[in-house]
PDB file of C-alpha atoms in Angstrom:
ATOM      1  CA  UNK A 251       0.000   0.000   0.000  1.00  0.00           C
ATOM      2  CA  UNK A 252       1.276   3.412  -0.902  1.00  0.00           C
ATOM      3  CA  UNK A 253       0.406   6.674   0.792  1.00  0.00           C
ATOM      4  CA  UNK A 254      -0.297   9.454  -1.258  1.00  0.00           C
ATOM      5  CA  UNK A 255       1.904  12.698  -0.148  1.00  0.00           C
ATOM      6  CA  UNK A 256       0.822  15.228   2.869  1.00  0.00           C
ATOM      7  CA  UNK A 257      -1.475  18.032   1.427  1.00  0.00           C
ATOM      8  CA  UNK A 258      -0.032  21.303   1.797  1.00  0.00           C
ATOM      9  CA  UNK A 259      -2.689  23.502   0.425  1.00  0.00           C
ATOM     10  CA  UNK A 260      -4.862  23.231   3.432  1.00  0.00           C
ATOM     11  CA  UNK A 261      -4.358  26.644   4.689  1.00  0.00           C
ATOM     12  CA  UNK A 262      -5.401  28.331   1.446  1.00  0.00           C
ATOM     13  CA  UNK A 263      -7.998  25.912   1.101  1.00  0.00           C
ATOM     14  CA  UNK A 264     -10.457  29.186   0.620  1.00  0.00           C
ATOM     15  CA  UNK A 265     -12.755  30.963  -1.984  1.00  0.00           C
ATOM     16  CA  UNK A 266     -10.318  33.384  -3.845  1.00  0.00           C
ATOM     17  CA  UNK A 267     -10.957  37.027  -2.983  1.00  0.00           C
ATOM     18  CA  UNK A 268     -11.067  38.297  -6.950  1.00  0.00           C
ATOM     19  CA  UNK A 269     -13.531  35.917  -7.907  1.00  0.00           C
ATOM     20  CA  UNK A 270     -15.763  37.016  -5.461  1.00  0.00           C
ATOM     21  CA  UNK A 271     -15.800  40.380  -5.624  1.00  0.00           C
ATOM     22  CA  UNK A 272     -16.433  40.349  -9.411  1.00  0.00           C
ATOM     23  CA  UNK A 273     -19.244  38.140  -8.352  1.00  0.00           C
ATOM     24  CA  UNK A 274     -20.844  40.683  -5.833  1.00  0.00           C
ATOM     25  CA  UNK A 275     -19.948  43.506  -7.958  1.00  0.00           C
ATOM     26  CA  UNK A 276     -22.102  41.457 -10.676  1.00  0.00           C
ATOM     27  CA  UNK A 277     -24.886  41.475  -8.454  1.00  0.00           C
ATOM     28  CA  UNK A 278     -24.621  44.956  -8.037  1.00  0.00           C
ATOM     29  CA  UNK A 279     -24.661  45.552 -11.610  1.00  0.00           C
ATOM     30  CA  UNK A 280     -27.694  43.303 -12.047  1.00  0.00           C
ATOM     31  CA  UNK A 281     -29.727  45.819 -10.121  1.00  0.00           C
ATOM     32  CA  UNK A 282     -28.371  49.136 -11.648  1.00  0.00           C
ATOM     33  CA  UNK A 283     -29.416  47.505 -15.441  1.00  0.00           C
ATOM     34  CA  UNK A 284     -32.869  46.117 -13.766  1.00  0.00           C
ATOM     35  CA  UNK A 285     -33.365  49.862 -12.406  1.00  0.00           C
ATOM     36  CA  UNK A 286     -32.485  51.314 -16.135  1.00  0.00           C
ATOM     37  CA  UNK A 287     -34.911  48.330 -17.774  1.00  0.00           C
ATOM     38  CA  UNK A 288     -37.578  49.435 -15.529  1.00  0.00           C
ATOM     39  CA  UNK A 289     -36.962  53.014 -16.435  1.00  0.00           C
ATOM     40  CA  UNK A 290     -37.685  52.448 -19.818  1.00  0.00           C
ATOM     41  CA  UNK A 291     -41.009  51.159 -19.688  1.00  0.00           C
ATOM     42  CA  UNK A 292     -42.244  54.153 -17.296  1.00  0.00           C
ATOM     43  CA  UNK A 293     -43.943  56.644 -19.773  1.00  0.00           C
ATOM     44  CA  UNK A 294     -42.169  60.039 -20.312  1.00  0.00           C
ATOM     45  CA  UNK A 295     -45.326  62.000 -21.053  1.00  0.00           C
ATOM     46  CA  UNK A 296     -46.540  65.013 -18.881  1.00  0.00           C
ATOM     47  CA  UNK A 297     -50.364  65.272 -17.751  1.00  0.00           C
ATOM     48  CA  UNK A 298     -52.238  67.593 -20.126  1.00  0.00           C
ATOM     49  CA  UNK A 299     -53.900  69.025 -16.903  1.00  0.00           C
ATOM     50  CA  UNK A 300     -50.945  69.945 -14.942  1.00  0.00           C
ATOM     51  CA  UNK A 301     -48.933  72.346 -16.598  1.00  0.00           C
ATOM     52  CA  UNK A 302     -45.129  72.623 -15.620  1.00  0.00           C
ATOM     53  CA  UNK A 303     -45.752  71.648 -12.212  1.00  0.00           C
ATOM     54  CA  UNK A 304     -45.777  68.091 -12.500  1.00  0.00           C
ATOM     55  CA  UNK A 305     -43.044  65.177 -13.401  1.00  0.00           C
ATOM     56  CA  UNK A 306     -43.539  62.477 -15.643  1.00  0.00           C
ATOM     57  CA  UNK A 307     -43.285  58.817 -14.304  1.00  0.00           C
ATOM     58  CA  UNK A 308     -39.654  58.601 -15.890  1.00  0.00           C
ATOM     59  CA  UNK A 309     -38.419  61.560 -14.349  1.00  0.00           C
ATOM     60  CA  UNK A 310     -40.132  60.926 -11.009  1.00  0.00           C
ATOM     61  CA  UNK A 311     -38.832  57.758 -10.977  1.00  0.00           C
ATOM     62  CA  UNK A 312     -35.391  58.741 -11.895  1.00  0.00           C
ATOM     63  CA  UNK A 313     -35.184  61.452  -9.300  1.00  0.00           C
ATOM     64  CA  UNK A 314     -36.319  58.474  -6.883  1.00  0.00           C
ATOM     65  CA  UNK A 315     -33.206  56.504  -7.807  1.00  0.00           C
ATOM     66  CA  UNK A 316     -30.809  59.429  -7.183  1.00  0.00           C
ATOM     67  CA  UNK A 317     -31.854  60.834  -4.009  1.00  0.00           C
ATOM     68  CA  UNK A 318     -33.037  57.065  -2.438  1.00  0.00           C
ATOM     69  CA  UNK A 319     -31.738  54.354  -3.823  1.00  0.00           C
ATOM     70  CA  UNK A 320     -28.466  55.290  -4.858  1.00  0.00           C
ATOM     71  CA  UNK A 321     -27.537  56.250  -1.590  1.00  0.00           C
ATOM     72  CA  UNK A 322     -29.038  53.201   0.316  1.00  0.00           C
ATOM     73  CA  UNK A 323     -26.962  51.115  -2.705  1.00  0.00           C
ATOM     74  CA  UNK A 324     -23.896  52.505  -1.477  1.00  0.00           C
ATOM     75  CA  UNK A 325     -24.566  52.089   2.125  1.00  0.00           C
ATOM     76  CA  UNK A 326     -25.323  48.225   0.946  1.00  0.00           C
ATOM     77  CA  UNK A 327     -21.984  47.724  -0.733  1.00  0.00           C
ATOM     78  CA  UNK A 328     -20.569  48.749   2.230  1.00  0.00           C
ATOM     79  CA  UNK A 329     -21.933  46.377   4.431  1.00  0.00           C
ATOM     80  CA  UNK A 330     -21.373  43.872   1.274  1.00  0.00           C
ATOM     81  CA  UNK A 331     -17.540  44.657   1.125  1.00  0.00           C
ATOM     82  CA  UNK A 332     -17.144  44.209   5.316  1.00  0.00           C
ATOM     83  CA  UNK A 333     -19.442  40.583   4.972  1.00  0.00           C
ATOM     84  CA  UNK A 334     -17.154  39.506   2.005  1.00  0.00           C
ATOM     85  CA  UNK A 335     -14.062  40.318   3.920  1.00  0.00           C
ATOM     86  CA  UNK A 336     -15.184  38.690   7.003  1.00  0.00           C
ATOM     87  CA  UNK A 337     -16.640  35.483   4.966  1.00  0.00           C
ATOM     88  CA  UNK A 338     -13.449  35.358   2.639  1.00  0.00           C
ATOM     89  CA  UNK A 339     -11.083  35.504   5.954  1.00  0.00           C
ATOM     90  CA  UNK A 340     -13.435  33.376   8.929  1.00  0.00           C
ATOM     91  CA  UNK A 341     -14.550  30.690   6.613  1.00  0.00           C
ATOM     92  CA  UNK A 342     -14.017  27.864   4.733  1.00  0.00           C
ATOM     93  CA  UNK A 343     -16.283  28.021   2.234  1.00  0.00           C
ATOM     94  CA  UNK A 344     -14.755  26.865  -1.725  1.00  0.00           C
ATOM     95  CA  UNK A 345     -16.813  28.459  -3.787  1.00  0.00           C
ATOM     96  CA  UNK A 346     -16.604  32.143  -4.891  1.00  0.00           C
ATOM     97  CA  UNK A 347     -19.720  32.509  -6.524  1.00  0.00           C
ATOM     98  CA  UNK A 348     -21.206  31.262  -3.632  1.00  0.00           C
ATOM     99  CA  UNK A 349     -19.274  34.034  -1.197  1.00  0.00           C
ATOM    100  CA  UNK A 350     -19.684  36.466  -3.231  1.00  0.00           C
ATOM    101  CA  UNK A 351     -23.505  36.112  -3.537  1.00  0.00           C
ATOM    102  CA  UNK A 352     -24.032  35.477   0.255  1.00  0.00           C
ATOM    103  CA  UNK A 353     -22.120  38.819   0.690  1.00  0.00           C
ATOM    104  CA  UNK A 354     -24.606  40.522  -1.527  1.00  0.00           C
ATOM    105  CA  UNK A 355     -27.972  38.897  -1.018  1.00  0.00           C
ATOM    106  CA  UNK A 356     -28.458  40.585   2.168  1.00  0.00           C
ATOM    107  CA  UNK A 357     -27.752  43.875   2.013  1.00  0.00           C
ATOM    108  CA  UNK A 358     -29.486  44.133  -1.567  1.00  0.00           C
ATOM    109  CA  UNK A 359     -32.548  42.527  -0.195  1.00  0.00           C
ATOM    110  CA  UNK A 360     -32.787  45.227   2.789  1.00  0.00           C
ATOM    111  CA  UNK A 361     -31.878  47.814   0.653  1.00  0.00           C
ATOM    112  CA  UNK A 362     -35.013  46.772  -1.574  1.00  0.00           C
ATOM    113  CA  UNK A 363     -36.999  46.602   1.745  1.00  0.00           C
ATOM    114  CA  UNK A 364     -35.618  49.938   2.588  1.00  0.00           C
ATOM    115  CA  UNK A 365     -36.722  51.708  -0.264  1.00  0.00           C
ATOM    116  CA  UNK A 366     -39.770  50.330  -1.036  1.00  0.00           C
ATOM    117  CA  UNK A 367     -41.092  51.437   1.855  1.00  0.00           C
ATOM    118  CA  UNK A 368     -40.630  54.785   1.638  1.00  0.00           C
TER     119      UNK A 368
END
C-alpha cells in the first residue's frame, strides 16, 4: 500500500478574494441595469392638466433613484464589502460565486426593503 503525499494547500484551502468580488460587484450591476430596464417602460409624457408643475413617471422615478436608492446602494456595498471580507477571511467556504452572492444577497434585499417602503 502506498500513501499518497501530505497536502499542503490546506491553509489556502479558501474561496479566492477576486472571484468574489467580481461576483458581488455582478450582483450589483444586475440591479443598476434592472433599475435602467424598468426606467424604460415608465412613460415620459406630462399630464395635459398639470402644466409645468408636475413630473412624468420617468423623471419621477429617476429622481427616486438618485436621491433614495443610490444612496441606500452605497450604504449596501458597504456592508457587502465588510461581509465579504469577514466570509473570505473566517470561513471555509470553496466556492466564490457562492461568497460572493451570500455577501450581496443581504444587504441588496434590505436595501429593496428599505426603499420600497418609503
Amino acid at each position: 500500500m502506498t500513501l499518497s503525499a501530505p497536502r499542503t494547500d490546506l491553509a489556502n484551502d479558501k474561496a479566492d478574494a477576486r472571484s468574489s468580488f467580481l461576483v458581488l460587484i455582478s450582483w450589483y450591476g444586475a440591479v443598476v441595469v434592472t433599475f435602467g430596464l424598468f426606467l424604460g417602460t415608465l412613460s415620459d409624457s406630462v399630464p395635459a392638466d398639470c402644466g409645468e408643475v408636475c413630473d412624468s413617471e420617468r423623471s419621477d422615478m429617476l429622481m427616486f433613484g438618485l436621491y433614495v436608492a443610490l444612496p441606500a446602494m452605497f450604504l449596501a456595498l458597504l456592508v457587502s464589502l465588510v461581509t465579504l471580507a469577514v466570509l473570505i477571511s473566517r470561513t471555509r467556504i470553496h466556492s466564490s460565486a457562492l461568497v460572493g452572492t451570500l455577501s450581496a444577497v443581504l444587504p441588496l434585499v434590505m436595501c429593496g426593503l428599505l426603499t420600497t417602503s418609503l
